[in-house]
Amino acid sequence: MTKVGFVLGSTLPPVLLPGASRAIENAGFDCIWMSEDYFFTGGVAGATTALGATERISVGIGLLPVYVRHPALTAMEAGAVAGAFPDRFKLGFGSGVPAWLDQIGLQHRAPLGTMRETVASVRALLGGETVDDGTHFTFDSVKLAFPPERVPPIYIGATKPRMTALAGEIADGVLMSVLATPEFVANSRKIIDEANPPGAARTGVTAFAIFSVADDADEARAAARPVVAGYLANGPSDLTNAAGISDELTAILADGGRERLLAELPDSWIDEVSICGDGQICRNRIEQFIDAGADEIALMPVEPTDLVHRIGRVGELLALTQA
C-alpha cells in the first residue's frame, strides 16, 4: 500500500502544531515528519507535541544534524519520546546546513565518520547498552536510565552517493530531500540495496516532495513556483543532475540570479522536481515515486496559511481515506 506522509516544517509556529497534527491524522496520512530548521521550532519538541496531540499516526524527525547534539543527549531525548509513545516515533539524522552550523560556531568535518558513530552509539544506548568508546565524541560509561522497550527506526538523510551507501549499510531508512525525482530515487535505491548487508532488513526510502494541489494545474504551479525557485537558487546538485536541468540552471543563475530564475522558471521544471497539479496528477506522480523504489512520499505543502483546512482538503483530493 502506498504510504503518504506530511512534512510539518519547523517554520510553523508551535501554537499551531497540535491542531495541524490532529488534522493530518484525521485526513488519512500515514506519518508526520517534523523538520529542524534553525532557528525555528525544535525537532524533538515539535515531534513530541505532534505525538501528544494524536492517537495513532507515526511521527518522525527529519532531520537532527549530528553535529549539534552529543549522541548521548540525543539518545536520552529519543528514548524518552520512544518510551512515552511506543512504536510511533522515528528518529532521523542529517549532516545539517553548513551556514546554520557556522552561525553557532560548530565544526562540521568528517560527515561520514560522524554519522556512523552517531547512529551506532545512539542505537546502542537506546538498546540499553553502555557506551565507552568514541572517535568524534567522548563517552565514559554512558548508559540510559530509561531505555525504551523497543529501539525506534533510525533514518539518515542522504543526497550524495557515499552517504546514501552508508545509510543503506547502517540505517533503517533513508530520507531524500525535496527536489528529488523518480530518477533520483531509482538511482539511490540501487546504491542503498547494494550497500544493504546480507540478511539485513530492507532499508526503507522516504522521499520528501514540494507539494501543491489545486483544482487547476496552473493554479497549483503558480503556488509552487516561488518555493521551487527558492530551492533551485541554491545551485546545481545531484538532485538537479538527476532531473537533467543542472546546465541550464547554472546558466540562468549566472546571468540573472534568483530574480531571473523566478521569472523564467519553466513549468516543466516545476512538474519535474515537485508533486504539483490536480488530485489525479498528484496521485499519479506519487505512484511514479513508489514505482521508482520509494516506500513513502512525504508531502511538504507550499502554502502554510489556513493549514488545518488545507490539510483536510488535501486528504480529500488525494483520496487518502480510501487508500
XYZ file of C-alpha atoms in Angstrom:
323
model
C 0.000 0.000 0.000
C 1.269 3.452 -0.884
C 2.317 5.413 2.180
C 1.872 9.170 2.159
C 3.344 11.351 4.886
C 3.075 15.064 5.613
C 6.000 17.368 6.401
C 5.306 19.903 9.129
C 8.123 22.368 8.665
C 9.667 23.824 11.780
C 8.745 27.290 10.493
C 5.180 26.512 11.611
C 4.555 28.356 14.916
C 4.415 25.877 17.824
C 0.941 27.008 18.856
C -0.409 25.596 15.572
C 1.236 22.173 15.895
C -1.455 20.340 17.917
C -4.325 21.316 15.608
C -2.319 20.669 12.445
C -1.192 17.271 13.728
C -4.733 16.187 14.517
C -5.884 17.354 11.092
C -3.129 15.338 9.391
C -4.120 12.193 11.285
C -7.820 12.713 10.518
C -7.079 13.303 6.820
C -5.642 9.792 6.479
C -1.891 10.446 6.243
C 0.475 7.710 7.398
C 3.173 9.799 9.074
C 4.057 13.309 10.210
C 7.634 14.420 9.623
C 8.991 17.305 11.695
C 11.996 19.122 10.290
C 14.516 21.002 12.437
C 15.431 24.231 10.669
C 17.465 26.696 12.694
C 16.264 28.793 14.436
C 12.599 27.891 14.480
C 10.693 25.076 16.251
C 12.969 22.369 17.666
C 12.614 18.943 16.112
C 12.369 16.922 19.338
C 9.904 19.305 20.969
C 7.884 19.542 17.768
C 7.699 15.776 17.273
C 6.691 15.239 20.903
C 3.967 17.862 20.594
C 2.627 16.152 17.460
C 2.644 12.759 19.161
C 0.852 14.120 22.211
C -1.859 15.675 20.056
C -2.587 12.477 18.098
C -3.506 8.873 18.818
C -2.340 6.580 16.013
C -0.162 8.283 13.422
C 3.611 7.849 13.496
C 5.841 10.916 13.829
C 9.416 11.242 12.631
C 12.115 13.865 12.990
C 13.710 14.701 9.674
C 16.383 15.593 10.489
C 18.595 16.254 13.527
C 22.073 17.484 12.486
C 24.650 15.150 14.013
C 26.982 17.997 14.996
C 24.539 19.877 17.218
C 23.816 17.377 19.991
C 26.085 14.843 21.640
C 24.737 11.360 20.773
C 24.177 10.644 24.468
C 21.865 13.651 24.744
C 20.084 12.671 21.530
C 19.619 9.135 22.839
C 18.272 10.448 26.147
C 15.686 12.628 24.360
C 14.797 9.980 21.782
C 14.484 7.337 24.481
C 12.004 9.475 26.375
C 9.896 10.082 23.275
C 10.003 6.436 22.158
C 9.201 5.263 25.670
C 6.211 7.563 26.019
C 4.863 6.782 22.534
C 5.853 3.174 21.707
C 6.044 2.212 18.035
C 5.021 5.678 16.821
C 8.352 7.525 16.740
C 11.050 7.633 14.032
C 14.441 9.290 14.513
C 16.258 10.924 11.604
C 19.820 12.262 11.360
C 21.452 14.512 8.796
C 24.644 16.492 8.313
C 22.852 19.821 8.625
C 23.018 23.089 6.717
C 26.601 24.429 6.903
C 25.530 28.076 7.133
C 23.398 27.393 10.210
C 26.161 25.376 11.860
C 28.596 28.206 11.165
C 26.234 30.639 12.883
C 26.662 28.794 16.167
C 30.333 28.018 15.720
C 30.039 24.272 15.213
C 32.585 22.370 13.137
C 31.111 20.065 10.509
C 34.003 17.912 9.401
C 34.100 14.154 8.684
C 30.367 13.755 7.952
C 30.545 10.031 7.167
C 32.511 9.116 10.273
C 30.423 11.374 12.486
C 27.218 9.897 11.094
C 28.394 6.317 11.529
C 29.407 6.907 15.144
C 26.223 8.809 15.951
C 23.930 6.088 14.633
C 25.911 3.272 16.300
C 26.135 4.957 19.699
C 22.530 6.167 19.761
C 21.247 2.745 18.745
C 23.392 1.080 21.417
C 22.225 3.469 24.126
C 18.576 3.088 23.131
C 19.111 -0.674 23.304
C 20.207 -0.441 26.941
C 23.937 -0.840 26.346
C 26.804 1.045 27.986
C 28.925 3.101 25.602
C 32.581 3.787 26.407
C 34.337 4.350 23.111
C 34.176 7.198 20.627
C 36.275 8.888 17.973
C 34.270 12.013 17.230
C 32.530 12.144 20.621
C 33.617 11.284 24.171
C 31.841 8.537 26.125
C 32.766 7.395 29.629
C 30.457 4.611 30.844
C 27.344 6.262 29.420
C 24.109 4.341 29.875
C 20.468 5.422 29.781
C 18.428 5.001 32.938
C 15.234 4.575 30.921
C 15.885 2.985 27.533
C 12.684 2.380 25.547
C 11.220 -1.094 25.280
C 11.907 -1.049 21.535
C 14.514 0.950 19.653
C 12.793 3.312 17.191
C 13.718 3.181 13.489
C 16.706 5.362 12.629
C 16.791 7.228 9.310
C 19.645 9.057 7.597
C 19.174 11.999 5.275
C 21.282 11.426 2.178
C 21.800 13.071 -1.186
C 25.343 12.171 -2.216
C 26.313 8.584 -3.118
C 28.675 7.890 -0.197
C 26.173 8.996 2.451
C 23.442 7.092 0.599
C 25.568 3.938 0.692
C 26.269 4.432 4.402
C 22.551 4.762 5.029
C 21.916 1.535 3.145
C 24.528 -0.151 5.321
C 23.562 1.039 8.813
C 20.157 2.780 8.807
C 16.592 1.533 8.924
C 15.566 4.155 6.395
C 16.787 6.912 4.104
C 15.251 10.364 3.859
C 15.587 12.064 0.470
C 15.431 15.825 0.151
C 12.848 17.853 -1.717
C 13.719 18.266 -5.414
C 14.173 14.500 -5.670
C 12.753 12.966 -8.831
C 11.725 9.371 -9.555
C 15.012 9.043 -11.478
C 16.973 10.165 -8.427
C 15.030 7.747 -6.225
C 15.710 4.860 -8.605
C 19.447 5.605 -8.721
C 19.621 5.923 -4.942
C 17.605 2.741 -4.456
C 20.311 0.812 -6.338
C 23.066 2.264 -4.142
C 21.087 1.515 -0.983
C 20.313 -2.073 -1.947
C 23.925 -2.777 -2.939
C 25.126 -1.479 0.448
C 22.485 -3.339 2.445
C 24.282 -6.110 4.411
C 23.354 -9.721 3.557
C 20.463 -10.922 5.701
C 19.595 -7.414 6.933
C 16.116 -5.962 6.659
C 15.499 -3.869 3.551
C 16.305 -0.208 4.106
C 13.223 1.930 3.601
C 13.135 5.089 1.487
C 11.081 8.168 2.284
C 11.190 10.943 -0.307
C 10.238 14.467 0.709
C 8.477 16.422 -2.041
C 7.444 20.029 -2.531
C 3.694 19.719 -2.913
C 0.952 21.855 -4.401
C -2.530 20.617 -5.250
C -5.474 22.568 -6.632
C -8.493 22.003 -8.864
C -6.460 23.539 -11.702
C -2.860 22.515 -12.541
C -1.821 26.081 -13.451
C -3.057 27.318 -10.086
C -1.037 24.611 -8.342
C 2.107 25.543 -10.305
C 1.703 29.227 -9.510
C 1.676 28.444 -5.792
C 4.676 26.127 -6.076
C 6.784 28.444 -8.267
C 8.434 30.623 -5.566
C 9.160 27.622 -3.346
C 10.718 25.585 -6.160
C 12.716 28.626 -7.291
C 13.942 29.196 -3.746
C 15.384 25.690 -3.521
C 16.818 25.726 -7.045
C 18.511 29.061 -6.343
C 20.962 27.145 -4.139
C 22.526 25.924 -7.375
C 23.147 22.615 -9.134
C 23.306 19.393 -7.136
C 22.993 15.653 -7.514
C 19.229 16.248 -7.415
C 19.217 18.656 -10.359
C 21.644 16.390 -12.205
C 19.085 13.586 -11.991
C 16.407 15.979 -13.224
C 18.588 16.933 -16.205
C 18.447 20.676 -15.542
C 21.840 21.478 -13.973
C 23.485 23.082 -17.013
C 20.552 25.351 -17.805
C 20.093 26.183 -14.118
C 23.747 27.204 -13.865
C 23.399 29.476 -16.885
C 20.260 31.176 -15.555
C 21.758 31.795 -12.124
C 24.993 33.124 -13.617
C 23.156 35.583 -15.856
C 20.445 36.869 -13.530
C 20.450 35.079 -10.218
C 17.371 34.276 -8.180
C 15.257 37.025 -9.784
C 15.730 35.687 -13.307
C 15.170 32.130 -12.119
C 11.843 33.062 -10.534
C 10.774 34.963 -13.670
C 11.805 32.302 -16.183
C 11.349 29.058 -14.250
C 9.830 26.631 -16.792
C 6.598 24.878 -15.871
C 8.291 21.625 -16.876
C 10.881 22.112 -14.125
C 8.166 22.603 -11.512
C 6.470 19.424 -12.706
C 9.799 17.559 -12.646
C 11.034 18.436 -9.139
C 7.756 18.645 -7.239
C 4.387 16.952 -6.909
C 2.109 19.560 -8.373
C -1.273 19.618 -10.109
C -4.833 18.476 -9.543
C -5.659 15.482 -7.376
C -5.300 12.898 -10.139
C -1.996 14.314 -11.381
C -0.619 14.291 -7.851
C -1.779 10.729 -7.226
C -0.128 9.598 -10.446
C 3.096 11.392 -9.539
C 3.165 9.773 -6.104
C 2.851 6.365 -7.742
C 5.805 7.176 -10.016
C 7.964 7.673 -6.916
C 6.720 4.418 -5.414
C 7.405 2.559 -8.660
C 10.939 4.010 -8.651
C 11.674 2.472 -5.263
C 10.330 4.821 -2.588
C 8.354 3.319 0.272
C 6.791 6.585 1.370
C 6.254 10.063 -0.081
C 6.218 12.887 2.472
C 4.463 15.937 1.096
C 5.738 19.404 2.020
C 2.941 21.914 1.285
C 3.829 25.241 -0.299
C 1.071 27.265 1.380
C 1.198 27.340 5.199
C -1.784 29.675 5.638
C -5.108 28.215 6.777
C -3.207 24.960 7.201
C -5.795 22.904 9.070
C -8.457 23.488 6.407
C -5.976 22.810 3.605
C -4.846 19.531 5.175
C -8.397 18.198 5.123
C -8.834 19.329 1.529
C -5.574 17.644 0.502
C -6.754 14.390 2.057
C -9.946 14.611 0.022
C -8.163 15.420 -3.260
C -5.711 12.562 -2.791
C -8.467 10.198 -1.589
C -6.263 9.111 1.322
C -9.100 7.786 3.433
C -9.955 5.398 0.582
C -6.354 4.184 0.097
